[in-house]
Amino acid sequence: RKEVEQDPGPFNVPEGATVAFNCTYSNSASQSFFWYRQDCRKEPKLLMSVYSSGNEDGRFTAQLNRASQYISLLIRDSKLSDSATYLCVVKPGQNFVFGPGTRLSVLP
Amino acid sequence: DTAVSQTPKYLVTQMGNDKSIKCEQNLGHDTMYWYKQDSKKFLKIMFSYNNKELIINETVPNRFSPKSPDKAHLNLHINSLELGDSAVYFCASSPRRAGANVLTFGAGSRLTVL
């Protein structure tokens, strides 16, 4: 089993749609959690950290369920510029472990 | 004033050659990493150095040798290149202090082995 698993995707949604990504992790010692975004042929960039109580940043909402070892990302009112691959990342120790990513295409 | 810079950006070479990729960060971070992203886009850790000391060394062939002359630099040398080494190699850095877990990536070095 992979250490971090995500929805396989791709997700093709119209502009304005709400889309949710799911992620599960296997290492219960993981202490820090993130969503990164990677545009085509670019480096990954931090989208947001994920806190136990859940957190929101504009149109983006992240949730963490430690008991289920589950992380989610909700994007509301999708924009064309949201098209990218979304990477779930957990940090059990010194290492940042990346999930395989879920590709999102927002269509006009 | 790029935060994490790696060179070269593109590298095309023949099987069997030896090549190096250099990485430098000006963020004052203590920890640096090398990740490999293959054709399936999966990002996998290769090495991590904390203040010049190797702390993570995943199952990577001996042909790959990282070198950290100081905490701002982490270079990757690859001997006897193979076709399967073709990938994008990302350097990254992060601060060590608790609560500051941001990982900052370089733009990547795309290696093609012919």
mmCIF file of N, CA and C in Angstrom, chain A residues 2-4 31-32 34 36 38 40-46 49 85 87 89 91 93-101, chain B residues 9-10 31 33 35 37 40-45 48 50 55-56 58 90 94 96 101-108 110:
data_model
loop_
_atom_site.group_PDB
_atom_site.id
_atom_site.type_symbol
_atom_site.label_atom_id
_atom_site.label_comp_id
_atom_site.label_asym_id
_atom_site.label_seq_id
_atom_site.Cartn_x
_atom_site.Cartn_y
_atom_site.Cartn_z
ATOM 1 N N LYS A 2 0.548 2.227 -0.861
ATOM 2 C CA LYS A 2 1.331 3.463 -0.904
ATOM 3 C C LYS A 2 1.120 4.229 0.401
ATOM 4 N N GLU A 3 2.149 4.994 0.795
ATOM 5 C CA GLU A 3 2.083 5.732 2.050
ATOM 6 C C GLU A 3 1.012 6.830 1.994
ATOM 7 N N VAL A 4 0.846 7.437 0.838
ATOM 8 C CA VAL A 4 -0.180 8.473 0.644
ATOM 9 C C VAL A 4 -0.926 8.149 -0.644
ATOM 10 N N GLN A 31 2.595 14.065 11.403
ATOM 11 C CA GLN A 31 2.262 15.197 12.262
ATOM 12 C C GLN A 31 1.837 16.433 11.489
ATOM 13 N N SER A 32 2.315 16.541 10.267
ATOM 14 C CA SER A 32 2.027 17.746 9.480
ATOM 15 C C SER A 32 1.454 17.329 8.136
ATOM 16 N N PHE A 34 -0.294 18.820 4.241
ATOM 17 C CA PHE A 34 -0.304 19.956 3.316
ATOM 18 C C PHE A 34 -1.009 19.562 2.034
ATOM 19 N N TYR A 36 -0.237 20.691 -1.908
ATOM 20 C CA TYR A 36 0.609 21.407 -2.848
ATOM 21 C C TYR A 36 -0.073 21.390 -4.201
ATOM 22 N N GLN A 38 0.760 21.642 -8.421
ATOM 23 C CA GLN A 38 1.821 21.597 -9.432
ATOM 24 C C GLN A 38 1.213 21.866 -10.796
ATOM 25 N N CYS A 40 1.622 22.267 -14.969
ATOM 26 C CA CYS A 40 2.328 21.455 -15.966
ATOM 27 C C CYS A 40 3.752 21.967 -16.177
ATOM 28 N N ARG A 41 4.711 21.089 -16.048
ATOM 29 C CA ARG A 41 6.126 21.382 -16.282
ATOM 30 C C ARG A 41 6.690 22.444 -15.317
ATOM 31 N N LYS A 42 6.080 22.524 -14.145
ATOM 32 C CA LYS A 42 6.566 23.462 -13.127
ATOM 33 C C LYS A 42 6.825 22.697 -11.835
ATOM 34 N N GLU A 43 7.418 23.393 -10.870
ATOM 35 C CA GLU A 43 7.660 22.771 -9.584
ATOM 36 C C GLU A 43 6.409 22.830 -8.704
ATOM 37 N N PRO A 44 6.293 21.904 -7.745
ATOM 38 C CA PRO A 44 5.177 21.978 -6.795
ATOM 39 C C PRO A 44 5.302 23.229 -5.918
ATOM 40 N N LYS A 45 4.153 23.799 -5.595
ATOM 41 C CA LYS A 45 4.132 24.979 -4.701
ATOM 42 C C LYS A 45 3.080 24.752 -3.628
ATOM 43 N N LEU A 46 3.391 25.230 -2.437
ATOM 44 C CA LEU A 46 2.470 25.073 -1.322
ATOM 45 C C LEU A 46 1.164 25.803 -1.594
ATOM 46 N N SER A 49 -1.399 24.627 4.250
ATOM 47 C CA SER A 49 -1.216 23.620 5.287
ATOM 48 C C SER A 49 -2.594 23.165 5.746
ATOM 49 N N THR A 85 -2.320 19.945 -11.022
ATOM 50 C CA THR A 85 -2.334 18.696 -10.255
ATOM 51 C C THR A 85 -2.214 19.052 -8.781
ATOM 52 N N LEU A 87 -1.455 17.873 -5.009
ATOM 53 C CA LEU A 87 -0.655 16.859 -4.336
ATOM 54 C C LEU A 87 -0.919 16.903 -2.840
ATOM 55 N N VAL A 89 0.292 15.935 0.809
ATOM 56 C CA VAL A 89 1.625 15.724 1.371
ATOM 57 C C VAL A 89 1.515 15.530 2.876
ATOM 58 N N LYS A 91 3.907 14.619 6.541
ATOM 59 C CA LYS A 91 5.262 14.675 7.072
ATOM 60 C C LYS A 91 5.332 13.867 8.360
ATOM 61 N N GLY A 93 8.051 12.515 9.678
ATOM 62 C CA GLY A 93 9.308 12.759 10.408
ATOM 63 C C GLY A 93 10.038 13.876 9.720
ATOM 64 N N GLN A 94 11.226 13.576 9.221
ATOM 65 C CA GLN A 94 12.009 14.586 8.512
ATOM 66 C C GLN A 94 11.562 14.734 7.064
ATOM 67 N N ASN A 95 10.923 13.699 6.554
ATOM 68 C CA ASN A 95 10.627 13.629 5.131
ATOM 69 C C ASN A 95 9.223 14.134 4.815
ATOM 70 N N PHE A 96 9.082 14.796 3.686
ATOM 71 C CA PHE A 96 7.766 15.161 3.146
ATOM 72 C C PHE A 96 7.400 14.073 2.144
ATOM 73 N N VAL A 97 6.288 13.356 2.411
ATOM 74 C CA VAL A 97 5.874 12.261 1.546
ATOM 75 C C VAL A 97 4.714 12.733 0.670
ATOM 76 N N PHE A 98 4.902 12.613 -0.626
ATOM 77 C CA PHE A 98 3.906 13.104 -1.578
ATOM 78 C C PHE A 98 2.996 11.988 -2.067
ATOM 79 N N GLY A 99 1.720 12.304 -2.234
ATOM 80 C CA GLY A 99 0.802 11.412 -2.912
ATOM 81 C C GLY A 99 1.007 11.523 -4.412
ATOM 82 N N PRO A 100 0.358 10.652 -5.170
ATOM 83 C CA PRO A 100 0.541 10.637 -6.625
ATOM 84 C C PRO A 100 -0.100 11.824 -7.333
ATOM 85 N N GLY A 101 -0.953 12.570 -6.635
ATOM 86 C CA GLY A 101 -1.571 13.754 -7.228
ATOM 87 C C GLY A 101 -2.883 13.439 -7.926
ATOM 88 N N LYS B 9 18.877 23.439 -16.171
ATOM 89 C CA LYS B 9 17.438 23.214 -16.232
ATOM 90 C C LYS B 9 17.118 22.015 -17.133
ATOM 91 N N TYR B 10 17.916 21.850 -18.171
ATOM 92 C CA TYR B 10 17.741 20.728 -19.092
ATOM 93 C C TYR B 10 19.097 20.060 -19.286
ATOM 94 N N THR B 31 17.626 22.388 5.984
ATOM 95 C CA THR B 31 17.437 21.071 5.375
ATOM 96 C C THR B 31 17.220 21.202 3.879
ATOM 97 N N TYR B 33 16.771 18.806 0.099
ATOM 98 C CA TYR B 33 16.286 17.517 -0.395
ATOM 99 C C TYR B 33 16.522 17.399 -1.905
ATOM 100 N N TYR B 35 14.390 15.289 -4.862
ATOM 101 C CA TYR B 35 13.259 14.465 -5.237
ATOM 102 C C TYR B 35 13.380 14.109 -6.714
ATOM 103 N N GLN B 37 11.010 13.013 -10.022
ATOM 104 C CA GLN B 37 9.656 12.885 -10.553
ATOM 105 C C GLN B 37 9.746 12.189 -11.902
ATOM 106 N N LYS B 40 5.558 9.074 -14.728
ATOM 107 C CA LYS B 40 4.205 8.940 -14.170
ATOM 108 C C LYS B 40 3.902 10.059 -13.194
ATOM 109 N N LYS B 41 4.803 11.013 -13.088
ATOM 110 C CA LYS B 41 4.621 12.236 -12.287
ATOM 111 C C LYS B 41 4.674 12.005 -10.785
ATOM 112 N N PHE B 42 5.135 10.810 -10.354
ATOM 113 C CA PHE B 42 5.176 10.542 -8.924
ATOM 114 C C PHE B 42 6.460 11.138 -8.344
ATOM 115 N N LEU B 43 6.318 11.968 -7.311
ATOM 116 C CA LEU B 43 7.451 12.629 -6.674
ATOM 117 C C LEU B 43 7.980 11.753 -5.555
ATOM 118 N N LYS B 44 9.252 11.352 -5.646
ATOM 119 C CA LYS B 44 9.790 10.441 -4.655
ATOM 120 C C LYS B 44 11.070 11.013 -4.055
ATOM 121 N N ILE B 45 11.186 10.970 -2.733
ATOM 122 C CA ILE B 45 12.380 11.474 -2.053
ATOM 123 C C ILE B 45 13.574 10.584 -2.402
ATOM 124 N N SER B 48 18.092 13.560 1.763
ATOM 125 C CA SER B 48 17.898 14.797 2.495
ATOM 126 C C SER B 48 19.132 15.054 3.358
ATOM 127 N N ASN B 50 20.641 17.676 6.440
ATOM 128 C CA ASN B 50 20.347 18.703 7.420
ATOM 129 C C ASN B 50 21.664 19.306 7.868
ATOM 130 N N ILE B 55 20.554 12.825 6.282
ATOM 131 C CA ILE B 55 19.564 12.315 7.223
ATOM 132 C C ILE B 55 18.569 11.363 6.574
ATOM 133 N N ILE B 56 18.384 11.463 5.279
ATOM 134 C CA ILE B 56 17.507 10.540 4.571
ATOM 135 C C ILE B 56 18.251 10.029 3.347
ATOM 136 N N GLU B 58 17.047 7.248 0.740
ATOM 137 C CA GLU B 58 16.106 6.215 0.327
ATOM 138 C C GLU B 58 16.824 5.205 -0.567
ATOM 139 N N PHE B 90 14.047 17.426 -8.707
ATOM 140 C CA PHE B 90 13.739 18.663 -7.997
ATOM 141 C C PHE B 90 14.569 18.745 -6.726
ATOM 142 N N SER B 94 13.822 23.263 3.364
ATOM 143 C CA SER B 94 12.849 23.636 4.388
ATOM 144 C C SER B 94 13.595 24.063 5.643
ATOM 145 N N ARG B 96 14.309 24.088 9.677
ATOM 146 C CA ARG B 96 14.259 22.958 10.595
ATOM 147 C C ARG B 96 13.312 23.205 11.763
ATOM 148 N N ASN B 101 7.093 24.235 8.528
ATOM 149 C CA ASN B 101 7.296 23.042 7.732
ATOM 150 C C ASN B 101 7.137 23.247 6.252
ATOM 151 N N VAL B 102 7.401 24.424 5.766
ATOM 152 C CA VAL B 102 7.186 24.677 4.344
ATOM 153 C C VAL B 102 8.347 24.135 3.530
ATOM 154 N N LEU B 103 8.017 23.448 2.457
ATOM 155 C CA LEU B 103 9.011 22.904 1.533
ATOM 156 C C LEU B 103 9.007 23.781 0.287
ATOM 157 N N THR B 104 10.159 24.333 -0.037
ATOM 158 C CA THR B 104 10.265 25.208 -1.211
ATOM 159 C C THR B 104 11.104 24.515 -2.268
ATOM 160 N N PHE B 105 10.562 24.415 -3.471
ATOM 161 C CA PHE B 105 11.216 23.689 -4.552
ATOM 162 C C PHE B 105 11.956 24.618 -5.503
ATOM 163 N N GLY B 106 12.996 24.067 -6.111
ATOM 164 C CA GLY B 106 13.596 24.692 -7.279
ATOM 165 C C GLY B 106 12.736 24.383 -8.500
ATOM 166 N N ALA B 107 13.112 24.949 -9.640
ATOM 167 C CA ALA B 107 12.307 24.815 -10.853
ATOM 168 C C ALA B 107 12.448 23.453 -11.525
ATOM 169 N N GLY B 108 13.386 22.642 -11.063
ATOM 170 C CA GLY B 108 13.541 21.298 -11.613
ATOM 171 C C GLY B 108 14.628 21.231 -12.676
ATOM 172 N N ARG B 110 15.446 18.775 -15.879
ATOM 173 C CA ARG B 110 14.896 17.677 -16.684
ATOM 174 C C ARG B 110 16.045 16.931 -17.337
#
